[in-house]
XYZ file of C-alpha atoms in Angstrom:
406
model
C -61.842 -3.036 -32.876
C -58.526 -3.906 -31.241
C -57.998 -6.911 -29.041
C -54.625 -8.163 -27.766
C -52.619 -6.835 -30.692
C -55.123 -7.780 -33.395
C -57.339 -5.651 -35.547
C -60.714 -6.652 -36.947
C -61.077 -7.035 -40.709
C -64.068 -4.677 -40.664
C -64.514 -1.863 -38.133
C -67.626 0.049 -37.291
C -68.049 3.196 -35.213
C -71.215 5.276 -35.246
C -69.679 8.612 -36.088
C -71.770 11.174 -37.939
C -70.546 11.949 -41.471
C -67.830 9.346 -41.429
C -67.873 6.179 -43.470
C -68.119 3.278 -41.058
C -65.916 1.138 -43.330
C -62.794 3.187 -42.643
C -63.314 4.605 -39.139
C -62.888 3.013 -35.740
C -59.579 1.930 -34.370
C -57.766 3.008 -37.536
C -59.391 6.461 -37.744
C -56.947 9.167 -38.709
C -54.237 6.702 -39.683
C -52.893 6.907 -43.191
C -53.500 3.534 -44.768
C -51.675 2.147 -47.706
C -52.165 -1.184 -49.454
C -49.213 -3.440 -50.225
C -49.898 -6.791 -51.847
C -53.365 -7.044 -50.280
C -52.125 -5.799 -46.868
C -52.728 -2.339 -45.427
C -49.984 -0.230 -43.930
C -50.277 2.465 -41.315
C -48.422 5.765 -41.583
C -45.281 4.207 -40.151
C -45.218 1.499 -42.761
C -46.183 -1.294 -40.331
C -48.567 -4.017 -41.381
C -52.085 -3.445 -40.112
C -54.042 -6.077 -41.919
C -56.440 -6.500 -44.801
C -59.866 -4.843 -44.658
C -62.502 -6.816 -46.513
C -65.999 -8.192 -45.877
C -65.981 -11.320 -43.761
C -66.412 -14.509 -45.758
C -67.435 -17.935 -44.559
C -64.472 -19.767 -43.096
C -62.346 -16.618 -42.673
C -60.753 -15.734 -39.361
C -62.182 -12.736 -37.559
C -58.777 -11.227 -36.888
C -55.422 -10.943 -38.596
C -52.043 -10.161 -36.981
C -50.956 -6.543 -36.618
C -47.312 -5.557 -36.214
C -47.960 -1.864 -35.452
C -51.090 -0.456 -33.916
C -52.834 2.362 -35.701
C -53.014 5.208 -33.201
C -56.098 7.374 -33.586
C -55.360 11.044 -33.139
C -58.449 12.561 -34.692
C -62.130 11.750 -34.634
C -62.578 11.915 -38.384
C -60.999 10.066 -41.290
C -60.719 10.287 -45.008
C -60.718 7.518 -47.553
C -57.542 5.460 -47.266
C -54.911 6.507 -49.752
C -54.068 3.739 -52.158
C -50.448 2.646 -52.244
C -48.808 2.595 -55.655
C -46.475 -0.225 -54.616
C -49.198 -2.827 -54.166
C -52.257 -3.442 -56.257
C -55.664 -4.898 -55.420
C -55.744 -8.643 -55.868
C -57.263 -9.713 -59.180
C -56.062 -6.625 -61.061
C -52.366 -6.714 -60.170
C -51.015 -8.646 -63.130
C -52.892 -6.722 -65.824
C -52.005 -3.404 -64.238
C -48.334 -4.293 -63.889
C -48.285 -5.380 -67.528
C -49.951 -2.209 -68.814
C -47.741 0.088 -66.746
C -44.657 -1.913 -67.730
C -45.477 -1.795 -71.449
C -45.888 1.992 -71.392
C -42.670 2.413 -69.390
C -40.684 0.170 -71.744
C -41.831 1.904 -74.916
C -41.172 5.390 -73.514
C -37.779 4.396 -72.102
C -36.433 2.949 -75.352
C -37.944 5.523 -77.692
C -36.793 8.576 -75.725
C -33.246 7.260 -75.298
C -32.871 5.720 -78.761
C -30.437 8.355 -80.193
C -27.996 7.712 -77.331
C -28.423 3.972 -77.866
C -27.453 4.479 -81.514
C -24.296 6.301 -80.439
C -23.464 3.535 -77.936
C -23.695 0.868 -80.650
C -21.332 2.789 -82.926
C -18.832 3.594 -80.204
C -18.589 -0.110 -79.359
C -17.375 -0.883 -82.890
C -14.009 -2.634 -82.693
C -12.730 -1.278 -86.032
C -14.760 1.861 -86.795
C -14.513 3.374 -90.232
C -12.914 6.835 -90.515
C -16.319 8.498 -90.763
C -17.543 6.824 -87.567
C -14.807 7.739 -85.131
C -16.130 9.970 -82.371
C -14.557 11.736 -79.397
C -17.600 11.525 -77.128
C -21.380 11.181 -77.144
C -22.208 14.750 -78.155
C -19.562 14.746 -80.875
C -21.074 11.531 -82.234
C -24.599 12.968 -82.301
C -23.406 16.116 -84.068
C -21.480 14.171 -86.703
C -24.331 11.723 -87.349
C -26.884 14.505 -87.812
C -24.522 16.630 -89.938
C -23.313 13.865 -92.265
C -26.214 11.411 -92.332
C -29.316 13.485 -91.678
C -31.435 14.517 -88.723
C -33.469 11.286 -88.704
C -30.482 8.924 -88.757
C -30.092 8.626 -84.945
C -33.634 7.197 -84.637
C -33.482 4.805 -87.583
C -34.899 1.435 -86.452
C -36.765 2.816 -83.441
C -40.040 1.302 -84.681
C -38.845 -2.285 -84.348
C -37.609 -1.599 -80.830
C -40.936 -0.055 -79.822
C -42.781 -3.142 -81.081
C -40.539 -5.428 -79.055
C -40.319 -3.263 -75.925
C -44.077 -3.235 -75.230
C -44.676 -6.970 -74.671
C -41.142 -7.533 -73.344
C -41.510 -4.987 -70.550
C -45.089 -6.035 -69.823
C -43.888 -9.548 -68.965
C -40.747 -8.160 -67.348
C -42.466 -6.050 -64.691
C -45.377 -8.455 -64.126
C -42.969 -11.346 -63.537
C -40.736 -9.227 -61.307
C -43.572 -8.017 -59.072
C -45.128 -11.471 -58.743
C -41.911 -13.283 -57.846
C -40.664 -10.454 -55.623
C -43.724 -10.459 -53.360
C -44.122 -14.243 -53.317
C -40.478 -14.904 -52.515
C -40.221 -12.050 -50.001
C -43.230 -13.415 -48.119
C -41.679 -16.879 -48.097
C -38.293 -15.646 -46.825
C -39.245 -12.771 -44.507
C -43.035 -12.316 -44.279
C -43.990 -8.668 -44.291
C -40.512 -7.351 -45.111
C -38.415 -6.543 -48.156
C -35.804 -9.136 -49.155
C -32.837 -8.107 -51.311
C -32.299 -11.732 -52.257
C -35.897 -11.954 -53.478
C -35.461 -8.745 -55.471
C -32.361 -10.127 -57.175
C -33.937 -13.498 -58.000
C -37.096 -11.809 -59.306
C -35.010 -9.547 -61.545
C -33.108 -12.532 -62.965
C -36.271 -14.515 -63.738
C -37.950 -11.501 -65.330
C -34.877 -10.980 -67.530
C -35.209 -14.442 -69.103
C -38.694 -13.601 -70.401
C -37.745 -10.061 -71.386
C -34.700 -11.069 -73.440
C -36.522 -13.887 -75.227
C -38.769 -11.237 -76.800
C -36.282 -8.387 -77.120
C -33.318 -10.250 -78.612
C -34.591 -10.330 -82.232
C -35.526 -6.645 -81.992
C -32.053 -5.862 -80.607
C -30.375 -7.638 -83.527
C -32.362 -5.730 -86.164
C -31.956 -2.450 -84.279
C -28.179 -2.711 -83.985
C -27.735 -3.789 -87.608
C -29.581 -0.629 -88.654
C -27.665 1.586 -86.231
C -24.220 0.738 -87.637
C -22.366 3.208 -89.860
C -23.165 2.697 -93.561
C -25.834 0.141 -92.727
C -26.859 -1.500 -96.040
C -30.511 -2.030 -95.098
C -33.277 0.173 -96.474
C -35.592 -0.448 -93.510
C -36.738 -2.923 -90.869
C -38.461 -5.280 -93.323
C -35.419 -5.319 -95.616
C -33.127 -6.035 -92.644
C -35.288 -8.914 -91.372
C -35.572 -10.433 -94.857
C -31.841 -10.140 -95.500
C -30.970 -11.798 -92.182
C -33.311 -14.693 -92.878
C -31.902 -15.257 -96.364
C -28.210 -14.923 -95.550
C -27.859 -16.146 -91.964
C -31.084 -17.985 -91.193
C -33.399 -17.693 -88.153
C -30.495 -18.454 -85.805
C -29.143 -14.947 -86.471
C -31.908 -13.450 -84.314
C -30.795 -15.434 -81.257
C -27.046 -15.657 -81.827
C -26.446 -13.296 -78.903
C -29.247 -14.598 -76.641
C -27.032 -16.523 -74.226
C -24.564 -13.626 -74.142
C -27.379 -11.175 -73.524
C -28.662 -13.332 -70.666
C -25.129 -13.614 -69.279
C -24.979 -9.819 -69.297
C -28.528 -8.972 -68.279
C -28.922 -11.455 -65.421
C -26.174 -9.812 -63.304
C -27.177 -6.403 -64.675
C -30.804 -6.758 -63.600
C -29.962 -8.429 -60.297
C -27.627 -5.543 -59.424
C -30.085 -3.022 -60.859
C -33.114 -4.210 -58.865
C -31.218 -4.775 -55.635
C -29.685 -1.295 -55.835
C -33.021 0.301 -56.719
C -34.879 -1.371 -53.845
C -32.061 -0.540 -51.418
C -32.098 3.135 -52.433
C -35.879 3.178 -52.123
C -35.513 1.984 -48.530
C -33.197 4.935 -47.871
C -34.965 7.657 -49.866
C -38.580 6.491 -49.663
C -38.897 4.169 -46.646
C -42.712 4.361 -46.501
C -42.955 3.559 -50.229
C -45.279 6.446 -50.958
C -45.688 7.784 -54.495
C -42.557 9.929 -54.700
C -41.399 10.650 -58.279
C -38.094 12.221 -57.243
C -37.041 9.125 -55.308
C -37.924 6.882 -58.268
C -35.865 9.034 -60.640
C -32.799 9.190 -58.374
C -32.924 5.506 -57.404
C -33.473 4.398 -60.992
C -30.657 6.570 -62.374
C -28.073 5.467 -59.809
C -29.051 1.800 -60.064
C -28.858 1.933 -63.855
C -25.470 3.670 -63.881
C -23.882 1.167 -61.486
C -25.242 -1.877 -63.307
C -24.327 -0.455 -66.733
C -20.703 0.271 -65.843
C -20.225 -3.169 -64.296
C -21.575 -5.085 -67.307
C -20.043 -3.055 -70.178
C -17.575 -5.805 -71.248
C -20.466 -8.210 -71.825
C -22.393 -5.532 -73.706
C -19.432 -5.040 -76.072
C -19.463 -8.783 -76.811
C -23.227 -8.729 -77.330
C -22.917 -5.867 -79.816
C -20.250 -7.777 -81.741
C -22.466 -10.887 -81.929
C -25.460 -8.826 -83.061
C -23.699 -6.722 -85.682
C -21.198 -9.324 -86.951
C -18.795 -6.480 -87.698
C -17.113 -7.108 -91.037
C -13.649 -6.003 -89.926
C -13.737 -8.398 -86.966
C -14.698 -11.317 -89.209
C -11.885 -10.436 -91.647
C -9.385 -10.470 -88.778
C -10.536 -13.929 -87.691
C -10.351 -15.279 -91.222
C -6.915 -13.726 -91.767
C -5.604 -15.284 -88.550
C -7.028 -18.662 -89.577
C -5.370 -18.378 -92.995
C -2.024 -17.429 -91.419
C -2.162 -20.265 -88.930
C -3.318 -23.030 -91.280
C -2.558 -21.814 -94.782
C -5.102 -22.228 -97.556
C -6.508 -25.429 -96.086
C -6.942 -23.779 -92.678
C -8.741 -20.808 -94.213
C -11.072 -23.060 -96.166
C -11.793 -25.104 -93.050
C -12.524 -21.966 -91.011
C -14.873 -20.660 -93.679
C -16.687 -23.969 -93.993
C -17.078 -24.397 -90.232
C -18.754 -21.049 -89.740
C -15.799 -18.666 -89.821
C -17.976 -16.206 -91.681
C -19.897 -15.568 -88.441
C -18.884 -14.948 -84.864
C -20.953 -17.058 -82.487
C -20.701 -17.832 -78.808
C -19.584 -15.740 -75.863
C -16.128 -17.333 -75.752
C -15.373 -16.533 -79.381
C -16.702 -12.988 -78.924
C -14.422 -12.449 -75.920
C -11.381 -13.717 -77.823
C -12.198 -11.548 -80.837
C -12.600 -8.401 -78.746
C -9.322 -9.065 -76.940
C -7.391 -9.766 -80.162
C -8.599 -6.553 -81.767
C -8.148 -4.144 -78.887
C -6.856 -5.788 -75.733
C -8.450 -5.083 -72.360
C -9.428 -1.455 -73.191
C -11.678 -2.771 -75.964
C -13.995 -4.338 -73.375
C -14.883 -0.857 -72.136
C -15.480 0.790 -75.496
C -18.579 2.939 -75.271
C -18.781 2.764 -71.459
C -19.438 6.508 -71.286
C -22.286 6.266 -73.776
C -23.676 3.197 -72.001
C -23.776 4.915 -68.610
C -25.198 8.112 -70.123
C -27.839 5.976 -71.834
C -28.732 3.825 -68.825
C -29.015 6.578 -66.195
C -31.936 8.472 -67.774
C -33.246 5.246 -69.316
C -33.783 3.472 -65.993
C -34.952 6.702 -64.375
C -37.611 7.105 -67.088
C -38.578 3.443 -66.878
C -39.126 3.399 -63.111
C -40.808 6.804 -62.846
C -43.206 6.106 -65.735
C -43.920 2.597 -64.469
C -44.645 3.747 -60.903
C -46.757 6.671 -62.159
C -49.007 4.555 -64.364
C -49.236 1.824 -61.734
C -50.292 4.417 -59.156
C -52.877 6.082 -61.430
C -54.428 2.824 -62.661
C -54.558 1.371 -59.155
C -56.065 4.515 -57.670
C -58.856 4.548 -60.254
C -59.584 0.869 -59.703
C -59.761 1.417 -55.947
C -62.028 4.457 -56.292
C -64.415 2.522 -58.540
C -64.539 -0.325 -56.059
C -65.254 2.043 -53.154
C -68.061 3.711 -55.096
C -69.535 0.320 -55.887
C -69.350 -0.713 -52.242
C -71.069 2.488 -51.102
C -73.822 2.086 -53.663
C -74.294 -1.539 -52.581
C -74.665 -0.501 -48.932
C -77.459 1.960 -49.738
């Protein structure tokens, strides 16, 4: 029932063979749910269809009228972008966990190459011309399984990290968008949501990143993940697992803000009605990942240095300290923590001393090549599982409602 630009929460038209819950004024319109709201085929907000409860208003505002063009209707198609209330968080977390694990596992060999190409003083056996040359040399000289060494620890960390990452992003994005511009997409909200989600994500992923990158380095001395973790605890203490946390946040906050804002902007261009469209998710994710990766490569080089504590870099620092202060200066540097590189400022200075400005873009090709398919996989898998899980939940609820009406 329509009245002065409003639509009733529950419509009823006595049409033979048509479910009275979805016919009426909205018959023939393609309905999609977004955050508890239903959209018509043009993407305008129609309202939320649900049984009337005590104290609820009879009508809710409608920005676009649903225009009936046919006398019959099918079940409303569920929108993958928004989930039924009560199941949203768990579904976002499950879809996010699957997406994170698949993203990191499938792209792990390229990630291994990226870590090695960011080495400031690579050994003769680890000097590569490009990504494919690196993969060929690693497989030929170190074995076919070497590029995926350490993938298990990353898979363990990626599941819970991405579950919280996507759940936090979706929750903050919708809440903040509604507060800023009700019923519309806000790029500012997308950026803020991405930044907040990154804080949770990195808190879980940072230890896994440290172990992973230690095992990816050329001539890594660790026999496996357990040996690496034990060695780090004995030699460097628990702080070693979070030595690069602030640097990683400094890198990932602008990375994710740029990534999410670019992705949402491209979705507005390529998929304005926010239907389930795998090709648009792949293209938007790849372009957003490439742009964000290229822009934040200098910070990623510093993060890699802090995680790997490259021996040659530490020797250079100690040698400079010895030259500047003699024996006493060298002893002081060693006693005050000169054996480890810590802090973003010290990492920046070390990178610059060892390679100048070009050193900040070491491995940029590998990073972009890694991030483009990585973000494309992440978004497409996430949206696919979110769509499938949501659709099944909605179908079960509709069947339950029909059985209850009998």
